[in-house]
Tab-separated table of C-alpha atoms in Angstrom:
chain	number	residue	atom	x	y	z
A	1	MET	CA	88.312	7.521	185.399
A	2	TYR	CA	89.291	11.132	184.816
A	3	GLY	CA	92.982	10.299	184.716
A	4	SER	CA	96.124	12.312	185.230
A	5	GLN	CA	96.461	15.590	183.422
A	6	GLY	CA	100.112	14.872	182.805
A	7	THR	CA	101.267	17.757	184.916
A	8	PRO	CA	104.940	18.598	185.341
A	9	VAL	CA	106.952	17.303	188.257
A	10	SER	CA	110.477	18.278	187.285
A	11	TYR	CA	110.575	21.916	188.333
A	12	GLY	CA	111.530	21.205	191.937
A	13	THR	CA	114.965	20.149	190.755
A	14	ARG	CA	115.864	23.707	189.770
A	15	THR	CA	118.305	25.408	192.072
A	16	SER	CA	117.526	28.646	193.840
A	17	ALA	CA	120.253	30.340	191.809
A	18	LEU	CA	118.483	29.411	188.592
A	19	ILE	CA	115.146	30.625	189.865
A	20	LEU	CA	116.431	33.906	191.281
A	21	GLY	CA	119.010	34.607	188.613
A	22	ALA	CA	118.516	33.090	185.193
A	23	ALA	CA	114.784	33.755	185.159
A	24	LEU	CA	115.630	37.455	185.092
A	25	LEU	CA	117.855	37.212	182.018
A	26	MET	CA	116.881	37.232	178.391
A	27	ALA	CA	117.097	33.784	176.879
A	28	GLY	CA	119.628	33.296	174.130
A	29	CYS	CA	121.422	35.868	172.008
A	30	SER	CA	120.046	38.975	170.348
A	31	SER	CA	120.638	37.765	166.813
A	32	SER	CA	120.827	34.492	165.022
A	33	GLY	CA	124.564	34.414	164.407
A	34	ASP	CA	126.273	32.252	161.823
A	35	GLY	CA	124.339	30.725	159.001
A	36	ASP	CA	121.028	32.582	159.357
A	37	LYS	CA	120.124	34.576	156.265
A	38	LYS	CA	117.479	36.610	158.116
A	39	PRO	CA	119.227	38.969	160.556
A	40	ASP	CA	115.898	40.158	162.001
A	41	VAL	CA	115.203	36.677	163.381
A	42	ASN	CA	116.517	36.541	166.934
A	43	ALA	CA	116.002	34.824	170.253
A	44	GLU	CA	114.802	37.810	172.246
A	45	ILE	CA	111.696	37.336	174.382
A	46	SER	CA	109.662	40.369	175.414
A	47	GLN	CA	106.534	40.907	177.480
A	48	GLN	CA	103.079	40.992	175.926
A	49	PRO	CA	101.137	44.288	176.194
A	50	ASP	CA	99.776	44.308	179.724
A	51	GLY	CA	96.458	45.792	178.659
A	52	ALA	CA	95.479	42.491	177.070
A	53	ASP	CA	97.750	40.128	178.959
A	54	PRO	CA	99.188	41.133	182.349
A	55	ILE	CA	100.799	37.727	182.986
A	56	TRP	CA	104.609	37.622	183.034
A	57	VAL	CA	106.494	36.018	180.145
A	58	ASN	CA	109.453	34.068	181.542
A	59	PRO	CA	112.402	34.608	179.158
A	60	ASP	CA	114.113	31.414	180.348
A	61	THR	CA	111.602	28.637	179.671
A	62	ASN	CA	112.339	25.436	177.808
A	63	ALA	CA	110.631	26.970	174.786
A	64	ALA	CA	112.790	30.098	174.980
A	65	ARG	CA	115.957	28.013	175.167
A	66	GLN	CA	114.769	25.928	172.205
A	67	LEU	CA	114.146	29.108	170.269
A	68	ALA	CA	117.704	30.260	170.973
A	69	THR	CA	119.054	26.887	169.885
A	70	TYR	CA	117.183	26.992	166.585
A	71	VAL	CA	118.256	30.578	165.922
A	72	LYS	CA	121.895	29.718	166.563
A	73	ALA	CA	121.651	26.723	164.242
A	74	GLY	CA	120.088	28.825	161.492
A	75	ARG	CA	116.821	26.888	161.639
A	76	THR	CA	114.755	29.999	160.988
A	77	ALA	CA	111.457	28.313	160.158
A	78	ASP	CA	111.549	26.118	163.255
A	79	ALA	CA	112.587	29.084	165.394
A	80	GLU	CA	109.568	31.075	164.286
A	81	GLN	CA	107.270	28.144	165.072
A	82	ILE	CA	108.667	27.737	168.588
A	83	ARG	CA	108.412	31.489	169.070
A	84	LYS	CA	104.630	30.981	169.108
A	85	ILE	CA	105.158	29.220	172.453
A	86	ALA	CA	108.195	31.039	173.826
A	87	GLU	CA	106.726	34.533	173.614
A	88	GLN	CA	103.543	33.657	175.527
A	89	PRO	CA	103.196	33.579	179.343
A	90	THR	CA	102.839	30.093	180.786
A	91	GLY	CA	102.302	28.643	184.237
A	92	GLU	CA	105.238	28.180	186.596
A	93	TRP	CA	104.739	24.867	188.383
A	94	ILE	CA	106.196	25.199	191.868
A	95	GLY	CA	108.260	22.172	192.866
A	96	ALA	CA	108.337	20.304	196.151
A	97	GLU	CA	111.890	21.100	197.199
A	98	ASN	CA	112.284	24.897	197.124
A	99	PRO	CA	108.782	26.398	197.190
A	100	LYS	CA	109.714	29.686	198.868
A	101	ALA	CA	112.708	30.355	196.606
A	102	GLU	CA	110.776	29.495	193.452
A	103	ALA	CA	107.718	31.548	194.369
A	104	GLN	CA	109.956	34.448	195.353
A	105	GLY	CA	112.048	34.228	192.186
A	106	PHE	CA	109.111	34.106	189.820
A	107	THR	CA	107.120	36.854	191.524
A	108	GLU	CA	110.166	39.116	191.834
A	109	ALA	CA	110.953	38.700	188.141
A	110	ALA	CA	107.323	39.380	187.234
A	111	ASP	CA	107.212	42.413	189.510
A	112	ARG	CA	110.324	43.903	187.912
A	113	ALA	CA	108.645	43.541	184.536
A	114	GLY	CA	105.448	45.143	185.828
A	115	ARG	CA	103.507	41.912	185.395
A	116	THR	CA	101.752	39.203	187.406
A	117	ALA	CA	103.272	35.762	187.978
A	118	LEU	CA	101.162	32.719	187.068
A	119	LEU	CA	101.909	29.949	189.565
A	120	VAL	CA	100.552	26.397	189.586
A	121	LEU	CA	100.488	24.472	192.865
A	122	TYR	CA	100.398	20.709	192.419
A	123	ASN	CA	101.609	18.939	195.539
A	124	ILE	CA	98.544	17.591	197.342
A	125	PRO	CA	99.210	14.297	199.179
A	126	HIS	CA	98.226	11.142	197.249
A	127	ARG	CA	97.910	13.066	194.003
A	128	ASP	CA	97.495	11.545	190.540
A	129	CYS	CA	96.336	8.072	191.634
A	130	GLY	CA	99.574	6.359	190.612
A	131	GLN	CA	99.733	7.816	187.100
A	132	TYR	CA	102.663	9.556	185.427
A	133	SER	CA	103.020	12.476	187.840
A	134	GLN	CA	102.547	10.502	191.040
A	135	GLY	CA	103.930	12.039	194.184
A	136	GLY	CA	102.892	14.970	196.294
A	137	ALA	CA	103.569	15.992	199.885
A	138	GLY	CA	104.147	13.173	202.336
A	139	ASP	CA	101.251	14.134	204.595
A	140	GLY	CA	98.949	16.967	205.570
A	141	ASP	CA	101.473	18.706	207.810
A	142	ALA	CA	104.077	18.658	205.050
A	143	TYR	CA	101.560	20.109	202.614
A	144	ARG	CA	100.585	22.937	204.952
A	145	ALA	CA	104.257	23.765	205.457
A	146	TRP	CA	104.736	23.776	201.680
A	147	ILE	CA	101.790	26.144	201.182
A	148	ASP	CA	103.152	28.392	203.932
A	149	ALA	CA	106.516	28.498	202.160
A	150	VAL	CA	104.878	29.417	198.845
A	151	ALA	CA	102.995	32.221	200.581
A	152	GLU	CA	106.221	33.477	202.166
A	153	GLY	CA	107.800	33.546	198.723
A	154	ILE	CA	104.950	35.492	197.137
A	155	GLU	CA	104.586	38.088	199.922
A	156	THR	CA	102.777	41.192	198.608
A	157	ARG	CA	103.757	40.785	194.949
A	158	ALA	CA	101.078	40.105	192.339
A	159	ALA	CA	100.373	36.440	191.640
A	160	THR	CA	97.641	34.350	190.086
A	161	VAL	CA	97.583	30.837	191.525
A	162	ILE	CA	96.029	27.764	189.938
A	163	LEU	CA	95.427	25.414	192.837
A	164	GLU	CA	95.857	21.651	192.645
A	165	PRO	CA	94.932	20.224	189.246
A	166	ASP	CA	93.018	16.930	189.598
A	167	ALA	CA	92.566	17.214	193.376
A	168	LEU	CA	88.799	17.698	193.434
A	169	LEU	CA	88.116	15.491	190.421
A	170	HIS	CA	89.841	12.568	192.085
A	171	LEU	CA	87.627	13.052	195.127
A	172	VAL	CA	84.532	12.862	192.942
A	173	ASP	CA	85.576	9.951	190.738
A	174	GLY	CA	86.718	7.799	193.673
A	175	CYS	CA	90.357	7.794	192.640
A	176	THR	CA	91.361	9.222	196.018
A	177	PRO	CA	90.857	6.580	198.773
A	178	ALA	CA	88.056	7.318	201.211
A	179	GLU	CA	90.387	7.616	204.196
A	180	PHE	CA	92.145	10.607	202.624
A	181	GLN	CA	89.125	12.528	201.366
A	182	ALA	CA	88.222	14.584	204.455
A	183	GLU	CA	91.836	15.631	204.844
A	184	ARG	CA	92.038	16.700	201.205
A	185	TYR	CA	89.079	19.022	201.589
A	186	ASP	CA	90.686	20.523	204.679
A	187	LEU	CA	94.007	20.996	202.889
A	188	LEU	CA	92.415	22.723	199.910
A	189	ASP	CA	90.504	25.018	202.250
A	190	TYR	CA	93.730	25.745	204.128
A	191	ALA	CA	95.564	26.578	200.913
A	192	ILE	CA	92.846	28.935	199.702
A	193	THR	CA	92.644	30.684	203.070
A	194	LYS	CA	96.415	31.076	203.348
A	195	LEU	CA	96.935	32.335	199.812
A	196	LYS	CA	93.975	34.715	199.935
A	197	SER	CA	95.441	36.287	203.070
A	198	LEU	CA	98.114	37.743	200.794
A	199	LYS	CA	97.550	41.255	199.491
A	200	ASN	CA	97.780	40.698	195.739
A	201	THR	CA	97.186	36.992	195.129
A	202	LYS	CA	94.290	35.573	193.141
A	203	VAL	CA	93.367	31.900	193.564
A	204	TYR	CA	91.514	29.614	191.138
A	205	LEU	CA	90.766	26.066	192.256
A	206	ASP	CA	90.853	23.397	189.552
A	207	ALA	CA	87.357	22.213	188.613
A	208	GLY	CA	87.936	19.704	185.827
A	209	ASN	CA	87.023	19.943	182.171
A	210	ALA	CA	84.132	19.678	179.751
A	211	GLY	CA	84.678	15.974	179.131
A	212	TRP	CA	84.961	14.405	182.564
A	213	GLY	CA	81.377	14.575	183.842
A	214	HIS	CA	78.670	17.067	184.797
A	215	PRO	CA	78.867	20.256	186.875
A	216	ASP	CA	76.273	18.782	189.239
A	217	GLU	CA	78.969	16.371	190.441
A	218	ILE	CA	81.548	18.988	191.356
A	219	TYR	CA	79.851	22.137	192.622
A	220	GLN	CA	79.273	20.809	196.141
A	221	PRO	CA	82.871	19.534	196.443
A	222	LEU	CA	84.006	22.972	195.284
A	223	GLU	CA	81.988	24.586	198.043
A	224	ARG	CA	83.326	22.176	200.653
A	225	ALA	CA	86.876	22.932	199.528
A	226	GLY	CA	86.368	26.668	200.095
A	227	ILE	CA	85.543	28.066	196.667
A	228	THR	CA	83.564	30.905	198.250
A	229	LYS	CA	86.874	32.326	199.564
A	230	ALA	CA	88.700	31.915	196.230
A	231	ASP	CA	88.538	34.207	193.215
A	232	GLY	CA	87.054	31.378	191.198
A	233	PHE	CA	87.887	28.102	189.529
A	234	ALA	CA	89.921	26.841	186.576
A	235	VAL	CA	88.733	24.554	183.789
A	236	ASN	CA	90.491	22.474	181.138
A	237	VAL	CA	93.845	22.499	182.971
A	238	SER	CA	96.363	20.534	180.893
A	239	ASN	CA	93.526	19.269	178.718
A	240	PHE	CA	92.295	19.756	175.165
A	241	TYR	CA	88.595	20.619	175.204
A	242	SER	CA	87.682	23.551	173.009
A	243	THR	CA	87.276	27.013	174.433
A	244	GLN	CA	83.603	26.941	173.418
A	245	ASP	CA	82.968	23.686	175.285
A	246	SER	CA	85.032	24.875	178.255
A	247	LEU	CA	83.063	28.093	178.372
A	248	ALA	CA	79.761	26.204	178.405
A	249	TYR	CA	80.983	23.883	181.169
A	250	GLY	CA	82.342	26.765	183.226
A	251	LYS	CA	79.167	28.810	182.936
A	252	GLN	CA	77.042	25.867	184.079
A	253	LEU	CA	79.313	25.425	187.082
A	254	SER	CA	79.412	29.142	187.795
A	255	ALA	CA	75.610	29.218	187.965
A	256	LYS	CA	75.770	26.629	190.747
A	257	THR	CA	78.477	28.463	192.726
A	258	ALA	CA	76.976	31.925	193.126
A	259	ASP	CA	78.302	33.133	189.759
A	260	LYS	CA	81.935	32.497	190.539
A	261	HIS	CA	84.307	33.589	187.804
A	262	PHE	CA	86.706	31.183	186.121
A	263	VAL	CA	89.741	30.870	183.872
A	264	ILE	CA	90.248	28.514	180.919
A	265	ASP	CA	93.465	26.732	179.977
A	266	THR	CA	93.737	27.276	176.224
A	267	SER	CA	97.341	26.121	175.876
A	268	ARG	CA	96.691	23.101	173.648
A	269	ASN	CA	92.997	23.135	172.765
A	270	GLY	CA	93.239	24.530	169.235
A	271	ASN	CA	92.049	21.288	167.639
A	272	GLY	CA	89.913	20.063	170.514
A	273	PRO	CA	90.330	16.678	172.233
A	274	TYR	CA	91.844	13.544	170.769
A	275	THR	CA	89.189	10.886	170.201
A	276	ALA	CA	91.147	7.938	168.807
A	277	GLY	CA	93.094	5.249	170.624
A	278	ASP	CA	92.725	4.246	174.270
A	279	THR	CA	90.111	6.516	175.834
A	280	ASP	CA	91.835	6.246	179.230
A	281	GLU	CA	94.946	7.910	177.810
A	282	ASN	CA	93.544	10.406	175.314
A	283	TRP	CA	94.837	13.145	177.617
A	284	CYS	CA	98.442	11.939	177.400
A	285	ASN	CA	100.561	13.418	174.570
A	286	PRO	CA	97.788	13.038	171.978
A	287	PRO	CA	98.838	13.543	168.354
A	288	GLY	CA	97.400	16.164	166.050
A	289	ARG	CA	96.738	18.810	168.708
A	290	ALA	CA	97.356	22.548	168.352
A	291	LEU	CA	97.959	25.640	170.425
A	292	GLY	CA	94.779	27.432	171.448
A	293	GLU	CA	93.912	31.096	171.986
A	294	THR	CA	96.844	33.095	173.261
A	295	PRO	CA	96.656	34.184	176.908
A	296	THR	CA	94.546	37.267	177.509
A	297	THR	CA	92.187	38.890	179.967
A	298	LYS	CA	89.986	40.037	177.078
A	299	THR	CA	87.716	37.012	176.811
A	300	ALA	CA	84.398	36.116	175.232
A	301	ASP	CA	82.397	36.280	178.458
A	302	SER	CA	82.366	38.488	181.541
A	303	LEU	CA	82.502	35.405	183.801
A	304	VAL	CA	85.825	34.339	182.268
A	305	ASP	CA	88.649	36.285	183.879
A	306	ALA	CA	91.306	35.011	181.474
A	307	TYR	CA	92.428	32.523	178.903
A	308	LEU	CA	95.683	31.139	180.315
A	309	TRP	CA	98.389	28.733	179.234
A	310	ILE	CA	98.493	26.821	182.497
A	311	LYS	CA	100.039	23.742	180.944
A	312	ARG	CA	103.368	24.563	179.313
A	313	PRO	CA	103.039	23.565	175.630
A	314	GLY	CA	105.789	21.245	174.500
A	315	GLU	CA	106.382	19.683	177.906
A	316	SER	CA	105.410	16.032	178.115
A	317	ASP	CA	102.310	14.660	179.809
A	318	GLY	CA	104.191	11.479	180.706
A	319	GLU	CA	105.915	8.440	179.281
A	320	CYS	CA	103.229	7.577	176.760
A	321	LYS	CA	103.167	7.705	172.962
A	322	GLY	CA	106.935	7.998	172.947
A	323	GLY	CA	107.118	10.942	175.308
A	324	PRO	CA	109.705	11.624	178.037
A	325	LYS	CA	108.831	11.897	181.734
A	326	ALA	CA	106.049	14.248	182.769
A	327	GLY	CA	107.161	17.850	182.615
A	328	GLU	CA	110.214	17.258	180.439
A	329	TRP	CA	110.635	19.245	177.224
A	330	TRP	CA	109.786	17.409	174.006
A	331	ALA	CA	110.944	19.547	171.091
A	332	SER	CA	109.379	17.527	168.291
A	333	TYR	CA	105.973	17.559	169.991
A	334	ALA	CA	106.268	21.293	170.610
A	335	LEU	CA	106.959	21.887	166.922
A	336	LYS	CA	103.917	19.864	165.936
A	337	LEU	CA	101.708	21.854	168.299
A	338	ALA	CA	103.000	25.110	166.882
A	339	LYS	CA	102.799	24.062	163.225
A	340	SER	CA	99.207	22.901	163.691
A	341	SER	CA	98.108	26.240	165.132
A	342	ASN	CA	97.060	29.375	163.304
């Protein structure tokens, strides 16, 4: 079984005020304050050069707040490690409760910075097959209304959307019950159609990873779900397969889908996948992993539109290996990821 990708579920608890207000502010103070012997070490978060990376850096992520905490405490070495995460753009996972406000807040903040918001939509009914991030919209009508609200929040502002991690894979591996499969295809097609009706929104439908199976098993489901109307597909979302392996998998799948382009999640693939322990849970908070290539649109292949940090490094995959609930910040794990990276 492919298994949950440990995707976050906690973002829907944010209030509209937080989304529309705090996301626009710089996280933390401008200098380290008491006890730090290096005055040039601070908690400021700035945007990456848009020529190489047009995705918006949110200055108020968990990583940015952790950076500010370490700076204030004089923990310079730890602050500089967490900066490796905090200064990179990561996916904003839209919650179930306030989709319009969240989509509006993130895209407005990105627009003011002259950047593109990276949004992840993960709310398909019957998602995750009872794993750590179980939930999703109550039914098809609720999901369509949720997608409509996201679209209303985005409007004409620039956004790149990663659509429904796991949704297609769980159709292929049988994890999604047969009675819900036809509806899921229809809902994915609806989401792609709705989002692509927006002026400046790109959509990439999740298509699994290099370790789950073979492209022959997923290209027809991708077509049925409406991939021809999308900008492409995403691979390795929230997973750990190397960029080289992900590139090979994506190119094989692209060849079967009329040369569709794709994006690769490189957020935690610096050391490749974890191969010890229970194979059914190697995806969940595995030890010894590292940050991968930083987000960029300058990739190794013309079919790859971007390397993205779709999963937010340092946020738990679920309550396994000592981790907190899916999507919650885990500072010690974040530090290990950063320290293990180049």
